[in-house]
C-alpha cells in the first residue's frame, strides 16, 4: 500500500500503455462490514490494497474477527466465528466514512450498535439522519449518552417495514439493507440508491442466503431470514468505475493512448459518452471490459451536473474539472450531491486553470497548458484531480495529498509510472 504523503510530477508525458482497474473501494468497504452477518470463514477476491480497506479490517479485528489480507493476491479471508460485541474507540470510527456501515451489521448480529460521527472526506456536513431513519423504521431506538449514540433493537428483534428515503443515500441504503436482512417480515426500501456498488452488495448478500428483490420505482425488497440461515461467502469485488474514469481522464488530458482493463463499462456510459463528445477516441470492448482512450490534443469542453447513479458521478467531478481546465471553450459543472465538493478549484487555479465558482456551479475556461506548482489535495478525488493535472502541466508539480490518495487509489504512482508518467513519491 502506497502511503506516500506527497508526489513529485514532471508533467508533459502522454500516458501510453495498459492499466488494470482494482476492486471498488465503495463496494468492498460495506461488503467487509456485511461479513459480520454470517458465522464462519468468508473470502473476498479483487480487494484493493488501499488505506480504507486496512481501516475496515482493523475495525473487524477489533470485534474479534480473524482477518488475513494477502495484498499481493488481493484476497481477504475473514473468520467471524469469535466475533463479540464491544465499543471501539472513536478514533477508529472517525478515520473514514464507511465506519458507519458497521452499525447496521452489528445491529443485526447483536441487536445493538453504536456510532460516533464517522469521518471521511471534508466534502460536506455528511449527516447520518437517513441511517437513523432506516434503523428507527425497523423498530430500533436511539439512546444518546453524551458523545456516544447507541442504537438498540427491540428485545424480540427488528421488524420489517416500509423505509422511505427523501434522498437516495448510498450509505443509508446499505445500512438499511444490513439491518433488514434478518428483520421479521418484509422491508421495502423506497427511493433506494441505485449505485452499482449497491447491486454488488445485494448480490453478495444473496449469495450469503439473504432474500432480496427489486421493485419500481427504486425499491429494494428484503424478506427477513434467520441469521443462522446466512452462510459465509466466496465473493469477487466489483471493479472500480471511479478509478477507471480517473485513468481515462489521465489519458485524455495528456493526449495519450491507454487501454483500461477490467473497466465496469456498463456502469460508465455517461462518462464514456462525455469523453466521446469532447472529441477523444473511445473504443469499447464491453465483452472483455476494456476501454481504449486516445486523447485528442485539442478537445472540446462539456458541461454537466453530478447526479445519483446512473447520472454523472460526483466522485469524478474533481477529476473532470482538471480535464476541462485544458479543453477548448467553456464548461460548467454543477455539484448537486455535496455542498462543499469543489476542493480542487483553488489548487487547479494555482496551476493556471481559469475557474470561477458561483454557489454549486463552477465555470471553467480552458487554457492551453497548466503550470507546475505546489498544491494540496484535501479529499480523495481532489487529490486525484491534482495528480492528473500535474501529469499535463509544464514543469514540476508537487502534490501533497496527506493520506487521501492512498485511501482511494491502489498503487497510483506505480500504475502511472507504468504508463510513462514521470512521477515519484517525495522523500
Ligand atoms: C458514498 O458516500 C461513497 N462512499 C462516496 O464516495 C460517494 O460520493 C457517495 O456515496 C455518493 O455516491 C462510500 O461508499 C464509502 P450518500 P455516502 O449517503 O454513503 C446526504 C469517494 O470519494 N446524506 O449517498 O456517505 C449527504 O450529506 C466517496 O469515494 C444526508 O443528508 O453518500 C450527501 O449530501 C466520497 N443524510 C448526500 O446525501 C444521510 O443520512 C449523498 O450522501 C446520509 C447522506
Short mmCIF file of N, CA and C in Angstrom, two decimals, residues 128-287:
data_model
loop_
_atom_site.label_atom_id
_atom_site.label_comp_id
_atom_site.label_asym_id
_atom_site.label_seq_id
_atom_site.Cartn_x
_atom_site.Cartn_y
_atom_site.Cartn_z
N UNK A 128 -26.06 11.81 9.26
CA UNK A 128 -26.42 10.39 9.23
C UNK A 128 -27.90 10.20 9.58
N UNK A 129 -28.68 11.26 9.37
CA UNK A 129 -30.11 11.19 9.71
C UNK A 129 -30.86 10.09 8.96
N UNK A 130 -30.46 9.86 7.70
CA UNK A 130 -31.17 8.83 6.91
C UNK A 130 -30.81 7.43 7.41
N UNK A 131 -29.57 7.27 7.90
CA UNK A 131 -29.20 5.98 8.50
C UNK A 131 -30.08 5.73 9.73
N UNK A 132 -30.23 6.77 10.57
CA UNK A 132 -31.05 6.65 11.77
C UNK A 132 -32.50 6.37 11.39
N UNK A 133 -32.97 7.04 10.35
CA UNK A 133 -34.36 6.85 9.90
C UNK A 133 -34.59 5.39 9.52
N UNK A 134 -33.59 4.81 8.86
CA UNK A 134 -33.72 3.41 8.44
C UNK A 134 -33.83 2.51 9.68
N UNK A 135 -32.95 2.71 10.65
CA UNK A 135 -32.95 1.84 11.84
C UNK A 135 -34.26 2.00 12.62
N UNK A 136 -34.71 3.26 12.75
CA UNK A 136 -35.96 3.51 13.51
C UNK A 136 -37.16 2.96 12.77
N UNK A 137 -37.12 2.99 11.43
CA UNK A 137 -38.23 2.42 10.64
C UNK A 137 -38.39 0.93 10.97
N UNK A 138 -37.29 0.29 11.32
CA UNK A 138 -37.33 -1.16 11.61
C UNK A 138 -37.56 -1.44 13.09
N UNK A 139 -37.79 -0.33 13.86
CA UNK A 139 -38.17 -0.53 15.27
C UNK A 139 -37.06 -0.30 16.26
N UNK A 140 -35.87 0.12 15.79
CA UNK A 140 -34.77 0.36 16.74
C UNK A 140 -34.95 1.69 17.45
N UNK A 141 -34.30 1.79 18.62
CA UNK A 141 -34.33 3.05 19.38
C UNK A 141 -32.94 3.66 19.43
N UNK A 142 -32.88 4.97 19.45
CA UNK A 142 -31.60 5.67 19.59
C UNK A 142 -31.45 6.14 21.03
N UNK A 143 -30.31 5.84 21.63
CA UNK A 143 -30.05 6.29 23.01
C UNK A 143 -28.82 7.18 22.97
N UNK A 144 -28.98 8.41 23.39
CA UNK A 144 -27.85 9.35 23.35
C UNK A 144 -27.30 9.50 24.76
N UNK A 145 -26.02 9.17 24.87
CA UNK A 145 -25.36 9.27 26.18
C UNK A 145 -24.08 10.10 25.98
N UNK A 146 -24.23 11.42 26.14
CA UNK A 146 -23.07 12.30 25.90
C UNK A 146 -22.69 12.24 24.43
N UNK A 147 -21.42 11.95 24.19
CA UNK A 147 -20.92 11.91 22.82
C UNK A 147 -21.38 10.64 22.10
N UNK A 148 -21.68 9.63 22.91
CA UNK A 148 -21.91 8.34 22.24
C UNK A 148 -23.39 8.13 21.94
N UNK A 149 -23.65 7.77 20.70
CA UNK A 149 -25.01 7.43 20.29
C UNK A 149 -25.11 5.90 20.22
N UNK A 150 -26.08 5.34 20.90
CA UNK A 150 -26.30 3.90 20.77
C UNK A 150 -27.59 3.68 20.00
N UNK A 151 -27.66 2.55 19.32
CA UNK A 151 -28.88 2.21 18.61
C UNK A 151 -29.22 0.78 19.03
N UNK A 152 -30.44 0.58 19.55
CA UNK A 152 -30.78 -0.71 20.14
C UNK A 152 -32.05 -1.26 19.49
N UNK A 153 -31.99 -2.53 19.14
CA UNK A 153 -33.18 -3.20 18.57
C UNK A 153 -34.10 -3.61 19.70
N UNK A 154 -35.39 -3.79 19.41
CA UNK A 154 -36.33 -4.29 20.43
C UNK A 154 -35.89 -5.68 20.91
N UNK A 155 -36.29 -6.05 22.09
CA UNK A 155 -35.86 -7.34 22.65
C UNK A 155 -36.17 -8.50 21.70
N UNK A 156 -37.33 -8.43 21.03
CA UNK A 156 -37.65 -9.57 20.15
C UNK A 156 -37.26 -9.28 18.70
N UNK A 157 -36.37 -8.33 18.53
CA UNK A 157 -35.74 -8.14 17.21
C UNK A 157 -36.40 -7.07 16.35
N UNK A 158 -35.71 -6.71 15.28
CA UNK A 158 -36.21 -5.70 14.35
C UNK A 158 -37.36 -6.29 13.54
N UNK A 159 -38.25 -5.38 13.10
CA UNK A 159 -39.42 -5.82 12.32
C UNK A 159 -39.43 -5.12 10.98
N UNK A 160 -39.61 -5.89 9.91
CA UNK A 160 -39.62 -5.33 8.56
C UNK A 160 -40.66 -4.23 8.43
N UNK A 161 -40.33 -3.21 7.59
CA UNK A 161 -41.24 -2.07 7.43
C UNK A 161 -40.96 -1.37 6.11
N UNK A 162 -41.78 -0.37 5.81
CA UNK A 162 -41.52 0.50 4.67
C UNK A 162 -40.54 1.57 5.14
N UNK A 163 -39.38 1.65 4.46
CA UNK A 163 -38.35 2.65 4.84
C UNK A 163 -38.25 3.64 3.69
N UNK A 164 -38.76 4.86 3.92
CA UNK A 164 -38.83 5.86 2.83
C UNK A 164 -37.68 6.85 2.97
N UNK A 165 -36.84 6.94 1.97
CA UNK A 165 -35.74 7.92 1.96
C UNK A 165 -36.16 9.13 1.14
N UNK A 166 -35.91 10.33 1.68
CA UNK A 166 -36.21 11.52 0.87
C UNK A 166 -35.04 11.85 -0.05
N UNK A 167 -33.94 11.08 0.10
CA UNK A 167 -32.80 11.22 -0.80
C UNK A 167 -32.18 9.83 -0.94
N UNK A 168 -31.80 9.42 -2.14
CA UNK A 168 -31.26 8.07 -2.34
C UNK A 168 -29.82 7.97 -1.82
N UNK A 169 -29.69 7.99 -0.48
CA UNK A 169 -28.36 7.94 0.14
C UNK A 169 -27.75 6.54 -0.05
N UNK A 170 -26.51 6.50 -0.53
CA UNK A 170 -25.82 5.21 -0.73
C UNK A 170 -25.62 4.51 0.60
N UNK A 171 -25.00 5.21 1.54
CA UNK A 171 -24.69 4.58 2.83
C UNK A 171 -25.93 4.20 3.61
N UNK A 172 -26.95 5.08 3.57
CA UNK A 172 -28.17 4.77 4.33
C UNK A 172 -28.88 3.57 3.70
N UNK A 173 -28.85 3.46 2.36
CA UNK A 173 -29.43 2.29 1.70
C UNK A 173 -28.69 1.02 2.13
N UNK A 174 -27.37 1.12 2.21
CA UNK A 174 -26.56 -0.04 2.62
C UNK A 174 -26.85 -0.42 4.06
N UNK A 175 -26.94 0.58 4.94
CA UNK A 175 -27.24 0.27 6.34
C UNK A 175 -28.65 -0.28 6.50
N UNK A 176 -29.59 0.23 5.70
CA UNK A 176 -30.97 -0.29 5.75
C UNK A 176 -30.96 -1.77 5.35
N UNK A 177 -30.18 -2.10 4.33
CA UNK A 177 -30.09 -3.50 3.89
C UNK A 177 -29.51 -4.38 4.99
N UNK A 178 -28.42 -3.94 5.60
CA UNK A 178 -27.74 -4.76 6.61
C UNK A 178 -28.64 -4.95 7.83
N UNK A 179 -29.49 -3.95 8.13
CA UNK A 179 -30.38 -4.07 9.29
C UNK A 179 -31.62 -4.89 8.96
N UNK A 180 -32.03 -4.89 7.69
CA UNK A 180 -33.30 -5.54 7.30
C UNK A 180 -33.13 -7.03 7.02
N UNK A 181 -31.90 -7.46 6.81
CA UNK A 181 -31.66 -8.84 6.34
C UNK A 181 -32.35 -9.88 7.21
N UNK A 182 -32.33 -9.67 8.54
CA UNK A 182 -32.92 -10.67 9.47
C UNK A 182 -34.11 -10.08 10.22
N UNK A 183 -34.57 -8.89 9.79
CA UNK A 183 -35.75 -8.31 10.46
C UNK A 183 -36.95 -9.20 10.13
N UNK A 184 -37.91 -9.28 11.06
CA UNK A 184 -39.07 -10.16 10.83
C UNK A 184 -39.94 -9.59 9.71
N UNK A 185 -40.22 -10.43 8.69
CA UNK A 185 -41.15 -9.96 7.65
C UNK A 185 -40.45 -9.16 6.56
N UNK A 186 -41.27 -8.38 5.87
CA UNK A 186 -40.82 -7.69 4.65
C UNK A 186 -40.42 -6.25 4.93
N UNK A 187 -39.27 -5.86 4.36
CA UNK A 187 -38.84 -4.46 4.37
C UNK A 187 -38.81 -3.97 2.93
N UNK A 188 -39.38 -2.77 2.72
CA UNK A 188 -39.29 -2.15 1.39
C UNK A 188 -38.51 -0.84 1.56
N UNK A 189 -37.36 -0.77 0.91
CA UNK A 189 -36.56 0.47 0.96
C UNK A 189 -36.97 1.29 -0.25
N UNK A 190 -37.63 2.42 -0.01
CA UNK A 190 -38.22 3.25 -1.08
C UNK A 190 -37.31 4.44 -1.38
N UNK A 191 -37.05 4.66 -2.67
CA UNK A 191 -36.09 5.69 -3.10
C UNK A 191 -34.67 5.27 -2.68
N UNK A 192 -34.40 3.99 -2.91
CA UNK A 192 -33.08 3.42 -2.58
C UNK A 192 -32.04 3.96 -3.55
N UNK A 193 -30.78 4.01 -3.09
CA UNK A 193 -29.69 4.37 -4.01
C UNK A 193 -29.52 3.24 -5.03
N UNK A 194 -29.14 3.61 -6.24
CA UNK A 194 -29.04 2.62 -7.33
C UNK A 194 -27.61 2.52 -7.86
N UNK A 195 -26.64 2.92 -7.03
CA UNK A 195 -25.24 2.83 -7.47
C UNK A 195 -24.87 1.37 -7.72
N UNK A 196 -23.96 1.11 -8.66
CA UNK A 196 -23.54 -0.27 -8.95
C UNK A 196 -23.06 -1.00 -7.70
N UNK A 197 -22.45 -0.27 -6.78
CA UNK A 197 -21.92 -0.88 -5.56
C UNK A 197 -23.05 -1.40 -4.67
N UNK A 198 -24.25 -0.79 -4.80
CA UNK A 198 -25.41 -1.29 -4.05
C UNK A 198 -25.78 -2.67 -4.59
N UNK A 199 -25.83 -2.79 -5.92
CA UNK A 199 -26.24 -4.07 -6.52
C UNK A 199 -25.18 -5.14 -6.27
N UNK A 200 -23.90 -4.71 -6.19
CA UNK A 200 -22.86 -5.70 -5.89
C UNK A 200 -23.03 -6.22 -4.46
N UNK A 201 -23.41 -5.31 -3.56
CA UNK A 201 -23.67 -5.73 -2.16
C UNK A 201 -24.87 -6.67 -2.12
N UNK A 202 -25.95 -6.31 -2.82
CA UNK A 202 -27.15 -7.17 -2.83
C UNK A 202 -26.80 -8.55 -3.34
N UNK A 203 -26.02 -8.60 -4.42
CA UNK A 203 -25.65 -9.91 -4.98
C UNK A 203 -24.81 -10.72 -4.00
N UNK A 204 -23.92 -10.03 -3.27
CA UNK A 204 -23.13 -10.78 -2.27
C UNK A 204 -24.04 -11.27 -1.14
N UNK A 205 -24.96 -10.40 -0.69
CA UNK A 205 -25.87 -10.81 0.40
C UNK A 205 -26.76 -11.97 -0.04
N UNK A 206 -27.19 -11.95 -1.29
CA UNK A 206 -27.98 -13.07 -1.80
C UNK A 206 -27.15 -14.35 -1.76
N UNK A 207 -25.86 -14.25 -2.11
CA UNK A 207 -25.01 -15.46 -2.10
C UNK A 207 -24.80 -15.93 -0.66
N UNK A 208 -25.03 -15.02 0.30
CA UNK A 208 -24.91 -15.36 1.74
C UNK A 208 -26.18 -16.09 2.21
N UNK A 209 -27.28 -15.89 1.45
CA UNK A 209 -28.55 -16.52 1.84
C UNK A 209 -29.66 -15.53 2.10
N UNK A 210 -29.40 -14.25 1.86
CA UNK A 210 -30.43 -13.24 2.08
C UNK A 210 -31.48 -13.32 0.98
N UNK A 211 -32.69 -12.84 1.31
CA UNK A 211 -33.80 -12.87 0.35
C UNK A 211 -34.10 -11.43 -0.06
N UNK A 212 -33.55 -11.03 -1.21
CA UNK A 212 -33.65 -9.62 -1.64
C UNK A 212 -34.13 -9.58 -3.08
N UNK A 213 -35.08 -8.66 -3.35
CA UNK A 213 -35.55 -8.45 -4.73
C UNK A 213 -35.71 -6.96 -4.97
N UNK A 214 -36.14 -6.63 -6.20
CA UNK A 214 -36.28 -5.20 -6.55
C UNK A 214 -37.70 -4.94 -7.02
N UNK A 215 -38.09 -3.67 -6.91
CA UNK A 215 -39.39 -3.27 -7.45
C UNK A 215 -39.26 -1.82 -7.90
N UNK A 216 -40.24 -1.37 -8.67
CA UNK A 216 -40.17 0.03 -9.10
C UNK A 216 -41.02 0.88 -8.14
N UNK A 217 -40.81 2.17 -7.99
CA UNK A 217 -39.66 2.90 -8.52
C UNK A 217 -38.52 2.86 -7.51
N UNK A 218 -37.40 2.32 -7.87
CA UNK A 218 -36.21 2.36 -6.99
C UNK A 218 -36.52 1.76 -5.62
N UNK A 219 -37.08 0.57 -5.63
CA UNK A 219 -37.42 -0.13 -4.37
C UNK A 219 -36.53 -1.37 -4.23
N UNK A 220 -36.03 -1.57 -3.02
CA UNK A 220 -35.33 -2.83 -2.72
C UNK A 220 -36.17 -3.53 -1.65
N UNK A 221 -36.54 -4.77 -1.94
CA UNK A 221 -37.43 -5.53 -1.05
C UNK A 221 -36.62 -6.61 -0.34
N UNK A 222 -36.70 -6.65 0.99
CA UNK A 222 -35.97 -7.66 1.76
C UNK A 222 -36.96 -8.49 2.56
N UNK A 223 -36.95 -9.79 2.36
CA UNK A 223 -37.75 -10.70 3.21
C UNK A 223 -36.79 -11.24 4.27
N UNK A 224 -37.05 -10.92 5.55
CA UNK A 224 -36.13 -11.31 6.61
C UNK A 224 -35.94 -12.82 6.71
N UNK A 225 -34.69 -13.23 6.99
CA UNK A 225 -34.38 -14.64 7.22
C UNK A 225 -33.74 -14.78 8.60
N UNK A 226 -33.68 -16.01 9.12
CA UNK A 226 -32.98 -16.22 10.39
C UNK A 226 -31.47 -16.04 10.16
N UNK A 227 -30.77 -15.47 11.12
CA UNK A 227 -29.35 -15.22 10.92
C UNK A 227 -28.61 -16.55 10.75
N UNK A 228 -29.14 -17.61 11.32
CA UNK A 228 -28.48 -18.92 11.18
C UNK A 228 -28.57 -19.44 9.74
N UNK A 229 -29.47 -18.81 8.94
CA UNK A 229 -29.56 -19.23 7.53
C UNK A 229 -28.48 -18.56 6.67
N UNK A 230 -27.78 -17.61 7.26
CA UNK A 230 -26.76 -16.89 6.48
C UNK A 230 -25.43 -17.63 6.55
N UNK A 231 -24.81 -17.82 5.39
CA UNK A 231 -23.55 -18.58 5.32
C UNK A 231 -22.42 -17.68 4.82
N UNK A 232 -21.19 -18.01 5.21
CA UNK A 232 -20.04 -17.24 4.71
C UNK A 232 -19.99 -17.28 3.18
N UNK A 233 -19.30 -16.31 2.58
CA UNK A 233 -19.29 -16.21 1.11
C UNK A 233 -17.88 -16.31 0.55
N UNK A 234 -17.82 -16.62 -0.74
CA UNK A 234 -16.58 -16.56 -1.51
C UNK A 234 -16.90 -15.61 -2.66
N UNK A 235 -16.45 -14.33 -2.56
CA UNK A 235 -17.01 -13.30 -3.42
C UNK A 235 -15.92 -12.48 -4.08
N UNK A 236 -16.15 -12.05 -5.32
CA UNK A 236 -15.20 -11.18 -6.03
C UNK A 236 -15.78 -9.77 -6.13
N UNK A 237 -14.99 -8.81 -5.68
CA UNK A 237 -15.45 -7.42 -5.59
C UNK A 237 -15.51 -6.79 -6.99
N UNK A 238 -16.54 -5.99 -7.19
CA UNK A 238 -16.77 -5.26 -8.45
C UNK A 238 -15.57 -4.35 -8.75
N UNK A 239 -15.15 -4.22 -10.02
CA UNK A 239 -14.09 -3.26 -10.36
C UNK A 239 -14.54 -1.82 -10.12
N UNK A 240 -13.56 -0.95 -9.94
CA UNK A 240 -13.84 0.43 -9.51
C UNK A 240 -14.05 1.36 -10.72
N UNK A 241 -15.30 1.75 -10.95
CA UNK A 241 -15.63 2.64 -12.08
C UNK A 241 -15.01 4.02 -11.91
N UNK A 242 -14.76 4.40 -10.65
CA UNK A 242 -14.19 5.73 -10.39
C UNK A 242 -12.69 5.74 -10.71
N UNK A 243 -12.01 4.65 -10.39
CA UNK A 243 -10.60 4.56 -10.77
C UNK A 243 -10.48 4.49 -12.28
N UNK A 244 -11.38 3.69 -12.91
CA UNK A 244 -11.35 3.56 -14.38
C UNK A 244 -11.53 4.94 -15.02
N UNK A 245 -12.48 5.71 -14.52
CA UNK A 245 -12.72 7.06 -15.06
C UNK A 245 -11.52 7.95 -14.88
N UNK A 246 -10.87 7.82 -13.74
CA UNK A 246 -9.69 8.65 -13.46
C UNK A 246 -8.58 8.38 -14.47
N UNK A 247 -8.34 7.09 -14.80
CA UNK A 247 -7.28 6.76 -15.78
C UNK A 247 -7.68 7.22 -17.19
N UNK A 248 -8.95 7.15 -17.49
CA UNK A 248 -9.39 7.63 -18.82
C UNK A 248 -9.15 9.13 -18.93
N UNK A 249 -9.42 9.85 -17.84
CA UNK A 249 -9.18 11.31 -17.85
C UNK A 249 -7.69 11.59 -17.93
N UNK A 250 -6.88 10.77 -17.27
CA UNK A 250 -5.42 10.98 -17.31
C UNK A 250 -4.90 10.78 -18.74
N UNK A 251 -5.43 9.77 -19.42
CA UNK A 251 -5.04 9.53 -20.82
C UNK A 251 -5.51 10.70 -21.69
N UNK A 252 -6.72 11.19 -21.41
CA UNK A 252 -7.28 12.27 -22.24
C UNK A 252 -6.50 13.56 -22.06
N UNK A 253 -6.19 13.94 -20.83
CA UNK A 253 -5.56 15.24 -20.57
C UNK A 253 -4.12 15.27 -21.07
N UNK A 254 -3.48 14.09 -21.16
CA UNK A 254 -2.08 14.05 -21.61
C UNK A 254 -1.97 13.72 -23.11
N UNK A 255 -3.13 13.57 -23.78
CA UNK A 255 -3.09 13.23 -25.20
C UNK A 255 -2.47 11.87 -25.43
N UNK A 256 -2.75 10.98 -24.50
CA UNK A 256 -2.13 9.65 -24.55
C UNK A 256 -2.97 8.63 -25.28
N UNK A 257 -2.56 7.35 -25.07
CA UNK A 257 -3.26 6.23 -25.72
C UNK A 257 -3.20 5.07 -24.74
N UNK A 258 -4.28 4.89 -23.99
CA UNK A 258 -4.26 3.96 -22.85
C UNK A 258 -5.38 2.93 -22.97
N UNK A 259 -5.04 1.69 -22.67
CA UNK A 259 -6.04 0.62 -22.57
C UNK A 259 -6.34 0.41 -21.08
N UNK A 260 -7.60 0.63 -20.72
CA UNK A 260 -8.00 0.42 -19.32
C UNK A 260 -8.69 -0.94 -19.23
N UNK A 261 -8.09 -1.86 -18.45
CA UNK A 261 -8.61 -3.23 -18.34
C UNK A 261 -9.48 -3.37 -17.10
N UNK A 262 -10.44 -4.33 -17.16
CA UNK A 262 -11.37 -4.60 -16.05
C UNK A 262 -12.24 -3.39 -15.75
N UNK A 263 -12.51 -2.57 -16.74
CA UNK A 263 -13.40 -1.41 -16.52
C UNK A 263 -14.86 -1.91 -16.53
N UNK A 264 -15.65 -1.52 -15.52
CA UNK A 264 -17.07 -1.92 -15.50
C UNK A 264 -17.89 -1.05 -16.43
N UNK A 265 -17.76 -1.29 -17.74
CA UNK A 265 -18.27 -0.38 -18.77
C UNK A 265 -19.75 -0.09 -18.62
N UNK A 266 -20.51 -1.14 -18.22
CA UNK A 266 -21.97 -0.96 -18.13
C UNK A 266 -22.35 0.05 -17.04
N UNK A 267 -21.38 0.42 -16.21
CA UNK A 267 -21.68 1.41 -15.15
C UNK A 267 -21.07 2.77 -15.48
N UNK A 268 -20.56 2.91 -16.72
CA UNK A 268 -19.80 4.14 -17.05
C UNK A 268 -20.29 4.83 -18.31
N UNK A 269 -21.50 4.53 -18.75
CA UNK A 269 -21.96 5.05 -20.05
C UNK A 269 -21.92 6.58 -20.12
N UNK A 270 -22.33 7.25 -19.05
CA UNK A 270 -22.37 8.72 -19.11
C UNK A 270 -20.95 9.27 -19.24
N UNK A 271 -20.04 8.69 -18.48
CA UNK A 271 -18.63 9.14 -18.51
C UNK A 271 -18.03 8.90 -19.90
N UNK A 272 -18.28 7.74 -20.46
CA UNK A 272 -17.72 7.39 -21.77
C UNK A 272 -18.32 8.26 -22.87
N UNK A 273 -19.62 8.51 -22.78
CA UNK A 273 -20.27 9.36 -23.80
C UNK A 273 -19.69 10.77 -23.76
N UNK A 274 -19.45 11.26 -22.55
CA UNK A 274 -18.90 12.62 -22.38
C UNK A 274 -17.50 12.73 -23.03
N UNK A 275 -16.68 11.70 -22.82
CA UNK A 275 -15.31 11.73 -23.41
C UNK A 275 -15.40 11.74 -24.93
N UNK A 276 -16.36 10.99 -25.46
CA UNK A 276 -16.57 10.98 -26.92
C UNK A 276 -17.03 12.35 -27.39
N UNK A 277 -17.94 12.97 -26.64
CA UNK A 277 -18.45 14.30 -27.01
C UNK A 277 -17.34 15.36 -26.97
N UNK A 278 -16.34 15.14 -26.16
CA UNK A 278 -15.20 16.09 -26.08
C UNK A 278 -14.33 15.98 -27.33
N UNK A 279 -14.41 14.81 -27.99
CA UNK A 279 -13.59 14.61 -29.18
C UNK A 279 -12.46 13.62 -28.98
N UNK A 280 -12.43 12.97 -27.82
CA UNK A 280 -11.44 11.90 -27.62
C UNK A 280 -11.94 10.64 -28.32
N UNK A 281 -10.99 9.76 -28.68
CA UNK A 281 -11.37 8.49 -29.33
C UNK A 281 -11.58 7.45 -28.23
N UNK A 282 -12.81 6.95 -28.13
CA UNK A 282 -13.15 5.97 -27.09
C UNK A 282 -13.53 4.66 -27.78
N UNK A 283 -12.71 3.63 -27.60
CA UNK A 283 -13.01 2.32 -28.20
C UNK A 283 -13.40 1.37 -27.08
N UNK A 284 -14.60 0.79 -27.18
CA UNK A 284 -15.13 -0.02 -26.08
C UNK A 284 -15.21 -1.48 -26.48
N UNK A 285 -14.64 -2.34 -25.65
CA UNK A 285 -14.81 -3.78 -25.82
C UNK A 285 -15.53 -4.27 -24.56
N UNK A 286 -16.89 -4.15 -24.59
CA UNK A 286 -17.67 -4.39 -23.38
C UNK A 286 -17.53 -5.84 -22.92
N UNK A 287 -17.40 -6.75 -23.90
CA UNK A 287 -17.32 -8.17 -23.53
C UNK A 287 -16.10 -8.45 -22.65
#
